[in-house]
């Protein structure tokens, strides 16, 4: 893209800057549109699970409902509690929303279609996803209210608990792929199983951690049945209790952008990313970005399905699953995978 702007007569520096801004907008704007549509899709799915209609009034089939909700919160008054820390109270939702968008910089949408193809892309995603907890903690503390503060403490403990096991799972994938580059991990899955299946998930050694990563990604994004940070029966609405208007909407957008990111990571790490399901020439006629989005939608269906059907965990069950089940299993799996790769001469 830089060369395109250079051909228009720009200097290299100006062309690079313009291309970078254009790339950011090409990711951020469709992502925000996707969040609006994915909220609508999830509400329709929940309605179907409960034998209800869901949104069906605003626009054809109710598809404009999310945009109507967005306009409503945009026109509402932003109420700031008198006892809150005003600066931190306002910056917390901005942090959550911004961090949710930043991780998409290294996500490959197709072969070569990535904003920043850095060699340590997976480390970048792990670091950025860890920053998301700061927005939640700051929101809970700055609100100067009991329930948001309790929720922020829960969020911090929950995210740390599952970040550890996610880190060990990522080590297993990196050992197998031999690279931290996200595109390299996708390419490593080409013809991985039986010489024609493009996925690590069908590998008997990697399938268990694929399931663990899916469950951990639900906990990491505080999705049901792990939504203890905003358990309405205990904490009103959690860390966002005192928020209204666009500040509340930024938390909403950030949450769903993170959910889509975790769906994308599941697809990239274990289900072949932008590659078709099988290594068969006619399937490559479909653009990689279509396969990528189709797999993300399938993964999001699983997220919505779990949220609609699985009852919420107790907090002690949540912590037990993270520290006493996933942590030891993921740590053992690092030794198992590395031992297998060493004895089969993978590191030679």
PDB file of C-alpha atoms in Angstrom, residues 26-316:
ATOM      1  CA  UNK A  26      -9.606  -0.564   7.108  1.00  0.00           C
ATOM      2  CA  UNK A  27      -9.459  -2.789  10.199  1.00  0.00           C
ATOM      3  CA  UNK A  28     -11.073  -0.571  12.875  1.00  0.00           C
ATOM      4  CA  UNK A  29     -14.147   0.630  10.967  1.00  0.00           C
ATOM      5  CA  UNK A  30     -15.269  -2.807   9.655  1.00  0.00           C
ATOM      6  CA  UNK A  31     -14.532  -4.242  13.120  1.00  0.00           C
ATOM      7  CA  UNK A  32     -16.889  -1.744  14.788  1.00  0.00           C
ATOM      8  CA  UNK A  33     -19.526  -2.526  12.159  1.00  0.00           C
ATOM      9  CA  UNK A  34     -18.952  -6.236  12.796  1.00  0.00           C
ATOM     10  CA  UNK A  35     -19.436  -5.679  16.544  1.00  0.00           C
ATOM     11  CA  UNK A  36     -22.822  -4.047  15.897  1.00  0.00           C
ATOM     12  CA  UNK A  37     -23.920  -6.905  13.649  1.00  0.00           C
ATOM     13  CA  UNK A  38     -22.533  -9.588  15.953  1.00  0.00           C
ATOM     14  CA  UNK A  39     -24.542  -8.183  18.892  1.00  0.00           C
ATOM     15  CA  UNK A  40     -27.659  -8.450  16.722  1.00  0.00           C
ATOM     16  CA  UNK A  41     -26.720 -11.996  15.692  1.00  0.00           C
ATOM     17  CA  UNK A  42     -26.140 -13.028  19.300  1.00  0.00           C
ATOM     18  CA  UNK A  43     -29.488 -11.622  20.421  1.00  0.00           C
ATOM     19  CA  UNK A  44     -31.167 -13.548  17.598  1.00  0.00           C
ATOM     20  CA  UNK A  45     -29.376 -16.730  18.671  1.00  0.00           C
ATOM     21  CA  UNK A  46     -30.380 -16.294  22.317  1.00  0.00           C
ATOM     22  CA  UNK A  47     -33.965 -15.740  21.195  1.00  0.00           C
ATOM     23  CA  UNK A  48     -33.874 -18.908  19.083  1.00  0.00           C
ATOM     24  CA  UNK A  49     -32.525 -20.933  22.015  1.00  0.00           C
ATOM     25  CA  UNK A  50     -35.350 -19.618  24.210  1.00  0.00           C
ATOM     26  CA  UNK A  51     -38.029 -19.952  21.473  1.00  0.00           C
ATOM     27  CA  UNK A  52     -38.484 -16.182  21.217  1.00  0.00           C
ATOM     28  CA  UNK A  53     -38.303 -13.736  18.299  1.00  0.00           C
ATOM     29  CA  UNK A  54     -35.449 -11.428  19.322  1.00  0.00           C
ATOM     30  CA  UNK A  55     -34.962  -8.016  17.630  1.00  0.00           C
ATOM     31  CA  UNK A  56     -37.514  -7.763  14.811  1.00  0.00           C
ATOM     32  CA  UNK A  57     -38.817  -4.168  14.658  1.00  0.00           C
ATOM     33  CA  UNK A  58     -36.009  -1.769  13.674  1.00  0.00           C
ATOM     34  CA  UNK A  59     -35.134  -2.332  10.017  1.00  0.00           C
ATOM     35  CA  UNK A  60     -35.662  -5.527   8.007  1.00  0.00           C
ATOM     36  CA  UNK A  61     -35.620  -8.520  10.403  1.00  0.00           C
ATOM     37  CA  UNK A  62     -34.521  -6.092  13.139  1.00  0.00           C
ATOM     38  CA  UNK A  63     -31.001  -5.807  11.690  1.00  0.00           C
ATOM     39  CA  UNK A  64     -30.748  -2.083  12.536  1.00  0.00           C
ATOM     40  CA  UNK A  65     -31.494  -2.627  16.247  1.00  0.00           C
ATOM     41  CA  UNK A  66     -27.825  -2.315  17.291  1.00  0.00           C
ATOM     42  CA  UNK A  67     -27.480   0.972  15.390  1.00  0.00           C
ATOM     43  CA  UNK A  68     -30.635   2.297  17.094  1.00  0.00           C
ATOM     44  CA  UNK A  69     -29.194   1.313  20.479  1.00  0.00           C
ATOM     45  CA  UNK A  70     -25.914   3.034  19.577  1.00  0.00           C
ATOM     46  CA  UNK A  71     -27.757   6.240  18.634  1.00  0.00           C
ATOM     47  CA  UNK A  72     -29.712   6.082  21.881  1.00  0.00           C
ATOM     48  CA  UNK A  73     -26.615   5.871  24.112  1.00  0.00           C
ATOM     49  CA  UNK A  74     -24.883   8.553  22.020  1.00  0.00           C
ATOM     50  CA  UNK A  75     -27.728  10.994  22.759  1.00  0.00           C
ATOM     51  CA  UNK A  76     -27.881  10.187  26.471  1.00  0.00           C
ATOM     52  CA  UNK A  77     -26.269  12.370  29.132  1.00  0.00           C
ATOM     53  CA  UNK A  78     -22.942  11.192  30.548  1.00  0.00           C
ATOM     54  CA  UNK A  79     -23.414  11.060  34.308  1.00  0.00           C
ATOM     55  CA  UNK A  80     -20.252  11.169  36.427  1.00  0.00           C
ATOM     56  CA  UNK A  81     -20.680  10.268  40.131  1.00  0.00           C
ATOM     57  CA  UNK A  82     -19.757  13.190  42.370  1.00  0.00           C
ATOM     58  CA  UNK A  83     -17.452  11.061  44.561  1.00  0.00           C
ATOM     59  CA  UNK A  84     -15.618   9.433  41.633  1.00  0.00           C
ATOM     60  CA  UNK A  85     -12.158  10.188  40.316  1.00  0.00           C
ATOM     61  CA  UNK A  86     -13.292  12.108  37.233  1.00  0.00           C
ATOM     62  CA  UNK A  87     -10.172  11.679  35.072  1.00  0.00           C
ATOM     63  CA  UNK A  88      -9.740   7.947  35.655  1.00  0.00           C
ATOM     64  CA  UNK A  89     -13.494   7.392  35.429  1.00  0.00           C
ATOM     65  CA  UNK A  90     -13.536   8.783  31.884  1.00  0.00           C
ATOM     66  CA  UNK A  91     -10.282   7.214  30.668  1.00  0.00           C
ATOM     67  CA  UNK A  92     -11.141   3.635  31.772  1.00  0.00           C
ATOM     68  CA  UNK A  93     -13.628   2.840  28.945  1.00  0.00           C
ATOM     69  CA  UNK A  94     -11.251   4.457  26.429  1.00  0.00           C
ATOM     70  CA  UNK A  95      -8.454   2.111  27.581  1.00  0.00           C
ATOM     71  CA  UNK A  96     -10.722  -0.942  27.292  1.00  0.00           C
ATOM     72  CA  UNK A  97     -11.917  -0.023  23.798  1.00  0.00           C
ATOM     73  CA  UNK A  98      -8.489   1.016  22.474  1.00  0.00           C
ATOM     74  CA  UNK A  99      -6.706  -2.088  23.759  1.00  0.00           C
ATOM     75  CA  UNK A 100      -9.418  -4.269  22.197  1.00  0.00           C
ATOM     76  CA  UNK A 101      -8.640  -2.744  18.783  1.00  0.00           C
ATOM     77  CA  UNK A 102      -4.831  -2.769  19.087  1.00  0.00           C
ATOM     78  CA  UNK A 103      -4.473  -6.542  19.062  1.00  0.00           C
ATOM     79  CA  UNK A 104      -5.974  -6.772  15.555  1.00  0.00           C
ATOM     80  CA  UNK A 105      -2.833  -5.160  14.095  1.00  0.00           C
ATOM     81  CA  UNK A 106      -1.073  -8.541  13.780  1.00  0.00           C
ATOM     82  CA  UNK A 107      -4.061 -10.707  12.800  1.00  0.00           C
ATOM     83  CA  UNK A 108      -3.639 -12.098   9.232  1.00  0.00           C
ATOM     84  CA  UNK A 109      -6.985 -11.930   7.400  1.00  0.00           C
ATOM     85  CA  UNK A 110      -5.550 -13.754   4.375  1.00  0.00           C
ATOM     86  CA  UNK A 111      -2.120 -14.671   3.033  1.00  0.00           C
ATOM     87  CA  UNK A 112      -0.139 -11.420   3.290  1.00  0.00           C
ATOM     88  CA  UNK A 113      -3.179  -9.361   4.368  1.00  0.00           C
ATOM     89  CA  UNK A 114      -2.011  -8.091   7.761  1.00  0.00           C
ATOM     90  CA  UNK A 115      -1.340  -4.607   9.075  1.00  0.00           C
ATOM     91  CA  UNK A 116       1.924  -5.489  10.850  1.00  0.00           C
ATOM     92  CA  UNK A 117       3.573  -8.821  10.062  1.00  0.00           C
ATOM     93  CA  UNK A 118       5.976  -8.865  13.024  1.00  0.00           C
ATOM     94  CA  UNK A 119       7.950 -11.960  14.039  1.00  0.00           C
ATOM     95  CA  UNK A 120       6.715 -11.847  17.635  1.00  0.00           C
ATOM     96  CA  UNK A 121       3.040 -11.367  16.779  1.00  0.00           C
ATOM     97  CA  UNK A 122       1.809 -13.944  19.294  1.00  0.00           C
ATOM     98  CA  UNK A 123       3.750 -12.282  22.133  1.00  0.00           C
ATOM     99  CA  UNK A 124       2.267  -8.942  21.064  1.00  0.00           C
ATOM    100  CA  UNK A 125      -1.275 -10.354  21.256  1.00  0.00           C
ATOM    101  CA  UNK A 126      -0.594 -11.898  24.682  1.00  0.00           C
ATOM    102  CA  UNK A 127       0.783  -8.593  25.977  1.00  0.00           C
ATOM    103  CA  UNK A 128      -2.052  -6.492  24.553  1.00  0.00           C
ATOM    104  CA  UNK A 129      -4.782  -8.839  25.801  1.00  0.00           C
ATOM    105  CA  UNK A 130      -3.244  -8.613  29.296  1.00  0.00           C
ATOM    106  CA  UNK A 131      -3.617  -4.818  29.225  1.00  0.00           C
ATOM    107  CA  UNK A 132      -7.408  -5.093  28.947  1.00  0.00           C
ATOM    108  CA  UNK A 133      -7.724  -5.693  32.687  1.00  0.00           C
ATOM    109  CA  UNK A 134      -6.411  -2.176  33.420  1.00  0.00           C
ATOM    110  CA  UNK A 135      -9.528  -0.533  31.976  1.00  0.00           C
ATOM    111  CA  UNK A 136     -11.748  -2.742  34.132  1.00  0.00           C
ATOM    112  CA  UNK A 137      -9.718  -2.230  37.334  1.00  0.00           C
ATOM    113  CA  UNK A 138      -9.513   1.538  36.822  1.00  0.00           C
ATOM    114  CA  UNK A 139     -13.275   1.697  36.143  1.00  0.00           C
ATOM    115  CA  UNK A 140     -14.036  -0.206  39.347  1.00  0.00           C
ATOM    116  CA  UNK A 141     -11.702   1.866  41.496  1.00  0.00           C
ATOM    117  CA  UNK A 142     -12.535   5.277  39.998  1.00  0.00           C
ATOM    118  CA  UNK A 143     -16.296   4.739  40.469  1.00  0.00           C
ATOM    119  CA  UNK A 144     -15.766   4.913  44.265  1.00  0.00           C
ATOM    120  CA  UNK A 145     -18.581   2.428  44.783  1.00  0.00           C
ATOM    121  CA  UNK A 146     -18.540  -0.963  46.499  1.00  0.00           C
ATOM    122  CA  UNK A 147     -19.985  -3.181  43.771  1.00  0.00           C
ATOM    123  CA  UNK A 148     -17.849  -1.873  40.891  1.00  0.00           C
ATOM    124  CA  UNK A 149     -14.769  -2.220  43.108  1.00  0.00           C
ATOM    125  CA  UNK A 150     -15.603  -5.833  43.997  1.00  0.00           C
ATOM    126  CA  UNK A 151     -16.183  -6.527  40.312  1.00  0.00           C
ATOM    127  CA  UNK A 152     -12.812  -4.992  39.379  1.00  0.00           C
ATOM    128  CA  UNK A 153     -11.039  -7.225  41.897  1.00  0.00           C
ATOM    129  CA  UNK A 154     -12.835 -10.250  40.507  1.00  0.00           C
ATOM    130  CA  UNK A 155     -11.882  -9.260  36.953  1.00  0.00           C
ATOM    131  CA  UNK A 156      -8.216  -8.863  37.866  1.00  0.00           C
ATOM    132  CA  UNK A 157      -8.057 -12.260  39.612  1.00  0.00           C
ATOM    133  CA  UNK A 158      -9.996 -13.982  36.810  1.00  0.00           C
ATOM    134  CA  UNK A 159      -7.913 -12.577  33.956  1.00  0.00           C
ATOM    135  CA  UNK A 160      -4.610 -13.351  35.707  1.00  0.00           C
ATOM    136  CA  UNK A 161      -5.784 -16.906  36.480  1.00  0.00           C
ATOM    137  CA  UNK A 162      -6.578 -17.743  32.877  1.00  0.00           C
ATOM    138  CA  UNK A 163      -3.737 -15.728  31.302  1.00  0.00           C
ATOM    139  CA  UNK A 164      -1.294 -18.184  32.915  1.00  0.00           C
ATOM    140  CA  UNK A 165      -2.840 -21.283  31.338  1.00  0.00           C
ATOM    141  CA  UNK A 166      -3.310 -19.446  28.017  1.00  0.00           C
ATOM    142  CA  UNK A 167       0.415 -18.631  28.078  1.00  0.00           C
ATOM    143  CA  UNK A 168       1.363 -22.311  28.482  1.00  0.00           C
ATOM    144  CA  UNK A 169      -1.064 -23.304  25.718  1.00  0.00           C
ATOM    145  CA  UNK A 170       0.526 -20.749  23.385  1.00  0.00           C
ATOM    146  CA  UNK A 171       3.969 -22.206  24.205  1.00  0.00           C
ATOM    147  CA  UNK A 172       2.765 -25.615  22.958  1.00  0.00           C
ATOM    148  CA  UNK A 173       1.568 -24.080  19.672  1.00  0.00           C
ATOM    149  CA  UNK A 174       4.797 -22.095  19.244  1.00  0.00           C
ATOM    150  CA  UNK A 175       6.902 -25.217  19.866  1.00  0.00           C
ATOM    151  CA  UNK A 176       4.973 -27.115  17.224  1.00  0.00           C
ATOM    152  CA  UNK A 177       4.912 -24.306  14.649  1.00  0.00           C
ATOM    153  CA  UNK A 178       8.482 -23.172  15.372  1.00  0.00           C
ATOM    154  CA  UNK A 179       7.582 -19.478  15.157  1.00  0.00           C
ATOM    155  CA  UNK A 180       5.922 -16.612  17.039  1.00  0.00           C
ATOM    156  CA  UNK A 181       4.751 -15.119  13.747  1.00  0.00           C
ATOM    157  CA  UNK A 182       0.974 -15.422  13.516  1.00  0.00           C
ATOM    158  CA  UNK A 183       0.992 -15.961   9.740  1.00  0.00           C
ATOM    159  CA  UNK A 184       3.720 -18.595  10.156  1.00  0.00           C
ATOM    160  CA  UNK A 185       1.527 -20.492  12.639  1.00  0.00           C
ATOM    161  CA  UNK A 186      -1.331 -20.525  10.118  1.00  0.00           C
ATOM    162  CA  UNK A 187       0.964 -21.735   7.324  1.00  0.00           C
ATOM    163  CA  UNK A 188       2.323 -24.462   9.630  1.00  0.00           C
ATOM    164  CA  UNK A 189      -1.178 -26.001   9.656  1.00  0.00           C
ATOM    165  CA  UNK A 190      -1.283 -26.503   5.884  1.00  0.00           C
ATOM    166  CA  UNK A 191      -1.745 -30.250   5.161  1.00  0.00           C
ATOM    167  CA  UNK A 192      -0.951 -30.970   8.814  1.00  0.00           C
ATOM    168  CA  UNK A 193      -3.164 -34.028   9.320  1.00  0.00           C
ATOM    169  CA  UNK A 194      -3.113 -36.977   6.859  1.00  0.00           C
ATOM    170  CA  UNK A 195      -1.488 -34.657   4.331  1.00  0.00           C
ATOM    171  CA  UNK A 196      -4.669 -32.741   3.518  1.00  0.00           C
ATOM    172  CA  UNK A 197      -6.393 -31.382   6.676  1.00  0.00           C
ATOM    173  CA  UNK A 198      -5.422 -27.773   7.475  1.00  0.00           C
ATOM    174  CA  UNK A 199      -5.740 -27.646  11.280  1.00  0.00           C
ATOM    175  CA  UNK A 200      -3.748 -28.322  14.436  1.00  0.00           C
ATOM    176  CA  UNK A 201      -6.981 -29.124  16.320  1.00  0.00           C
ATOM    177  CA  UNK A 202      -7.182 -32.619  14.772  1.00  0.00           C
ATOM    178  CA  UNK A 203      -3.712 -33.446  16.071  1.00  0.00           C
ATOM    179  CA  UNK A 204      -4.264 -35.816  19.049  1.00  0.00           C
ATOM    180  CA  UNK A 205      -1.554 -34.016  21.037  1.00  0.00           C
ATOM    181  CA  UNK A 206      -2.983 -30.546  20.387  1.00  0.00           C
ATOM    182  CA  UNK A 207      -6.743 -31.221  20.499  1.00  0.00           C
ATOM    183  CA  UNK A 208      -6.978 -31.197  24.346  1.00  0.00           C
ATOM    184  CA  UNK A 209      -5.262 -27.807  24.566  1.00  0.00           C
ATOM    185  CA  UNK A 210      -7.511 -26.513  21.759  1.00  0.00           C
ATOM    186  CA  UNK A 211     -10.510 -27.274  24.000  1.00  0.00           C
ATOM    187  CA  UNK A 212      -8.745 -25.708  27.002  1.00  0.00           C
ATOM    188  CA  UNK A 213      -7.925 -22.600  24.980  1.00  0.00           C
ATOM    189  CA  UNK A 214     -11.568 -22.235  23.910  1.00  0.00           C
ATOM    190  CA  UNK A 215     -12.764 -22.441  27.531  1.00  0.00           C
ATOM    191  CA  UNK A 216      -9.969 -20.145  28.748  1.00  0.00           C
ATOM    192  CA  UNK A 217     -10.808 -17.574  26.076  1.00  0.00           C
ATOM    193  CA  UNK A 218     -14.388 -17.484  27.371  1.00  0.00           C
ATOM    194  CA  UNK A 219     -13.080 -16.895  30.894  1.00  0.00           C
ATOM    195  CA  UNK A 220     -10.549 -14.319  29.645  1.00  0.00           C
ATOM    196  CA  UNK A 221     -13.332 -12.274  28.027  1.00  0.00           C
ATOM    197  CA  UNK A 222     -15.618 -12.762  31.073  1.00  0.00           C
ATOM    198  CA  UNK A 223     -18.283 -14.499  28.984  1.00  0.00           C
ATOM    199  CA  UNK A 224     -20.909 -16.786  30.501  1.00  0.00           C
ATOM    200  CA  UNK A 225     -20.534 -19.100  32.327  1.00  0.00           C
ATOM    201  CA  UNK A 226     -17.555 -17.091  33.605  1.00  0.00           C
ATOM    202  CA  UNK A 227     -19.204 -13.624  33.732  1.00  0.00           C
ATOM    203  CA  UNK A 228     -18.625 -13.229  37.465  1.00  0.00           C
ATOM    204  CA  UNK A 229     -17.351  -9.666  36.945  1.00  0.00           C
ATOM    205  CA  UNK A 230     -20.869  -8.464  36.149  1.00  0.00           C
ATOM    206  CA  UNK A 231     -23.031 -11.062  37.890  1.00  0.00           C
ATOM    207  CA  UNK A 232     -26.242  -9.028  38.124  1.00  0.00           C
ATOM    208  CA  UNK A 233     -27.610 -11.059  41.031  1.00  0.00           C
ATOM    209  CA  UNK A 234     -24.589 -10.098  43.168  1.00  0.00           C
ATOM    210  CA  UNK A 235     -22.915  -6.974  41.755  1.00  0.00           C
ATOM    211  CA  UNK A 236     -25.750  -5.060  39.987  1.00  0.00           C
ATOM    212  CA  UNK A 237     -23.839  -4.610  36.677  1.00  0.00           C
ATOM    213  CA  UNK A 238     -20.286  -4.994  37.936  1.00  0.00           C
ATOM    214  CA  UNK A 239     -17.536  -2.522  37.096  1.00  0.00           C
ATOM    215  CA  UNK A 240     -19.798  -0.613  34.647  1.00  0.00           C
ATOM    216  CA  UNK A 241     -22.614   0.023  37.163  1.00  0.00           C
ATOM    217  CA  UNK A 242     -21.936   3.764  37.396  1.00  0.00           C
ATOM    218  CA  UNK A 243     -21.441   4.264  33.638  1.00  0.00           C
ATOM    219  CA  UNK A 244     -23.926   5.660  31.145  1.00  0.00           C
ATOM    220  CA  UNK A 245     -24.062   7.024  27.606  1.00  0.00           C
ATOM    221  CA  UNK A 246     -21.005   6.567  25.356  1.00  0.00           C
ATOM    222  CA  UNK A 247     -18.732   5.523  28.234  1.00  0.00           C
ATOM    223  CA  UNK A 248     -20.979   2.486  28.764  1.00  0.00           C
ATOM    224  CA  UNK A 249     -21.092   1.869  25.001  1.00  0.00           C
ATOM    225  CA  UNK A 250     -17.267   1.844  24.804  1.00  0.00           C
ATOM    226  CA  UNK A 251     -17.173  -0.966  27.392  1.00  0.00           C
ATOM    227  CA  UNK A 252     -19.767  -2.833  25.309  1.00  0.00           C
ATOM    228  CA  UNK A 253     -17.810  -2.339  22.078  1.00  0.00           C
ATOM    229  CA  UNK A 254     -14.543  -3.332  23.781  1.00  0.00           C
ATOM    230  CA  UNK A 255     -16.072  -6.498  25.218  1.00  0.00           C
ATOM    231  CA  UNK A 256     -17.385  -7.709  21.870  1.00  0.00           C
ATOM    232  CA  UNK A 257     -14.198  -6.699  20.025  1.00  0.00           C
ATOM    233  CA  UNK A 258     -12.327  -8.875  22.545  1.00  0.00           C
ATOM    234  CA  UNK A 259     -14.773 -11.733  21.979  1.00  0.00           C
ATOM    235  CA  UNK A 260     -14.204 -11.507  18.213  1.00  0.00           C
ATOM    236  CA  UNK A 261     -10.446 -11.385  18.843  1.00  0.00           C
ATOM    237  CA  UNK A 262     -10.578 -14.564  20.928  1.00  0.00           C
ATOM    238  CA  UNK A 263     -12.684 -16.255  18.235  1.00  0.00           C
ATOM    239  CA  UNK A 264     -10.045 -15.197  15.680  1.00  0.00           C
ATOM    240  CA  UNK A 265      -7.231 -16.536  17.897  1.00  0.00           C
ATOM    241  CA  UNK A 266      -8.992 -19.899  18.264  1.00  0.00           C
ATOM    242  CA  UNK A 267      -9.304 -20.059  14.484  1.00  0.00           C
ATOM    243  CA  UNK A 268      -5.690 -18.989  13.843  1.00  0.00           C
ATOM    244  CA  UNK A 269      -4.021 -21.234  16.418  1.00  0.00           C
ATOM    245  CA  UNK A 270      -5.996 -24.443  15.949  1.00  0.00           C
ATOM    246  CA  UNK A 271      -8.404 -24.334  13.001  1.00  0.00           C
ATOM    247  CA  UNK A 272      -6.245 -23.240  10.081  1.00  0.00           C
ATOM    248  CA  UNK A 273      -6.886 -19.483  10.062  1.00  0.00           C
ATOM    249  CA  UNK A 274      -7.523 -18.276   6.527  1.00  0.00           C
ATOM    250  CA  UNK A 275      -6.796 -21.713   5.003  1.00  0.00           C
ATOM    251  CA  UNK A 276      -9.712 -23.854   3.746  1.00  0.00           C
ATOM    252  CA  UNK A 277     -10.567 -26.873   5.943  1.00  0.00           C
ATOM    253  CA  UNK A 278      -8.821 -29.302   3.576  1.00  0.00           C
ATOM    254  CA  UNK A 279      -5.880 -28.834   1.231  1.00  0.00           C
ATOM    255  CA  UNK A 280      -7.884 -29.285  -1.991  1.00  0.00           C
ATOM    256  CA  UNK A 281      -7.134 -26.982  -4.942  1.00  0.00           C
ATOM    257  CA  UNK A 282     -10.754 -25.968  -5.826  1.00  0.00           C
ATOM    258  CA  UNK A 283     -11.316 -24.689  -2.250  1.00  0.00           C
ATOM    259  CA  UNK A 284      -8.508 -22.165  -2.695  1.00  0.00           C
ATOM    260  CA  UNK A 285     -10.710 -20.407  -5.282  1.00  0.00           C
ATOM    261  CA  UNK A 286     -12.591 -19.004  -2.272  1.00  0.00           C
ATOM    262  CA  UNK A 287     -10.601 -16.027  -0.875  1.00  0.00           C
ATOM    263  CA  UNK A 288      -8.823 -16.716   2.401  1.00  0.00           C
ATOM    264  CA  UNK A 289     -10.607 -13.830   4.139  1.00  0.00           C
ATOM    265  CA  UNK A 290     -13.965 -15.571   3.490  1.00  0.00           C
ATOM    266  CA  UNK A 291     -12.754 -18.797   5.123  1.00  0.00           C
ATOM    267  CA  UNK A 292     -11.365 -16.764   8.021  1.00  0.00           C
ATOM    268  CA  UNK A 293     -14.631 -14.902   8.675  1.00  0.00           C
ATOM    269  CA  UNK A 294     -16.702 -18.084   8.254  1.00  0.00           C
ATOM    270  CA  UNK A 295     -14.608 -19.847  10.920  1.00  0.00           C
ATOM    271  CA  UNK A 296     -14.861 -16.817  13.242  1.00  0.00           C
ATOM    272  CA  UNK A 297     -18.659 -16.855  12.890  1.00  0.00           C
ATOM    273  CA  UNK A 298     -18.737 -20.578  13.681  1.00  0.00           C
ATOM    274  CA  UNK A 299     -16.587 -19.989  16.763  1.00  0.00           C
ATOM    275  CA  UNK A 300     -18.829 -17.075  17.814  1.00  0.00           C
ATOM    276  CA  UNK A 301     -21.852 -19.380  17.494  1.00  0.00           C
ATOM    277  CA  UNK A 302     -20.183 -21.686  20.047  1.00  0.00           C
ATOM    278  CA  UNK A 303     -19.605 -18.692  22.378  1.00  0.00           C
ATOM    279  CA  UNK A 304     -23.273 -17.658  22.080  1.00  0.00           C
ATOM    280  CA  UNK A 305     -24.465 -21.261  22.442  1.00  0.00           C
ATOM    281  CA  UNK A 306     -22.515 -21.695  25.693  1.00  0.00           C
ATOM    282  CA  UNK A 307     -23.752 -18.363  27.048  1.00  0.00           C
ATOM    283  CA  UNK A 308     -27.369 -19.293  26.346  1.00  0.00           C
ATOM    284  CA  UNK A 309     -27.247 -22.804  27.806  1.00  0.00           C
ATOM    285  CA  UNK A 310     -24.593 -23.151  30.545  1.00  0.00           C
ATOM    286  CA  UNK A 311     -25.380 -21.832  34.056  1.00  0.00           C
ATOM    287  CA  UNK A 312     -22.963 -19.419  35.697  1.00  0.00           C
ATOM    288  CA  UNK A 313     -20.112 -20.831  37.801  1.00  0.00           C
ATOM    289  CA  UNK A 314     -19.610 -19.909  41.422  1.00  0.00           C
ATOM    290  CA  UNK A 315     -16.484 -17.835  41.966  1.00  0.00           C
ATOM    291  CA  UNK A 316     -14.672 -20.589  43.859  1.00  0.00           C
TER     292      UNK A 316
END
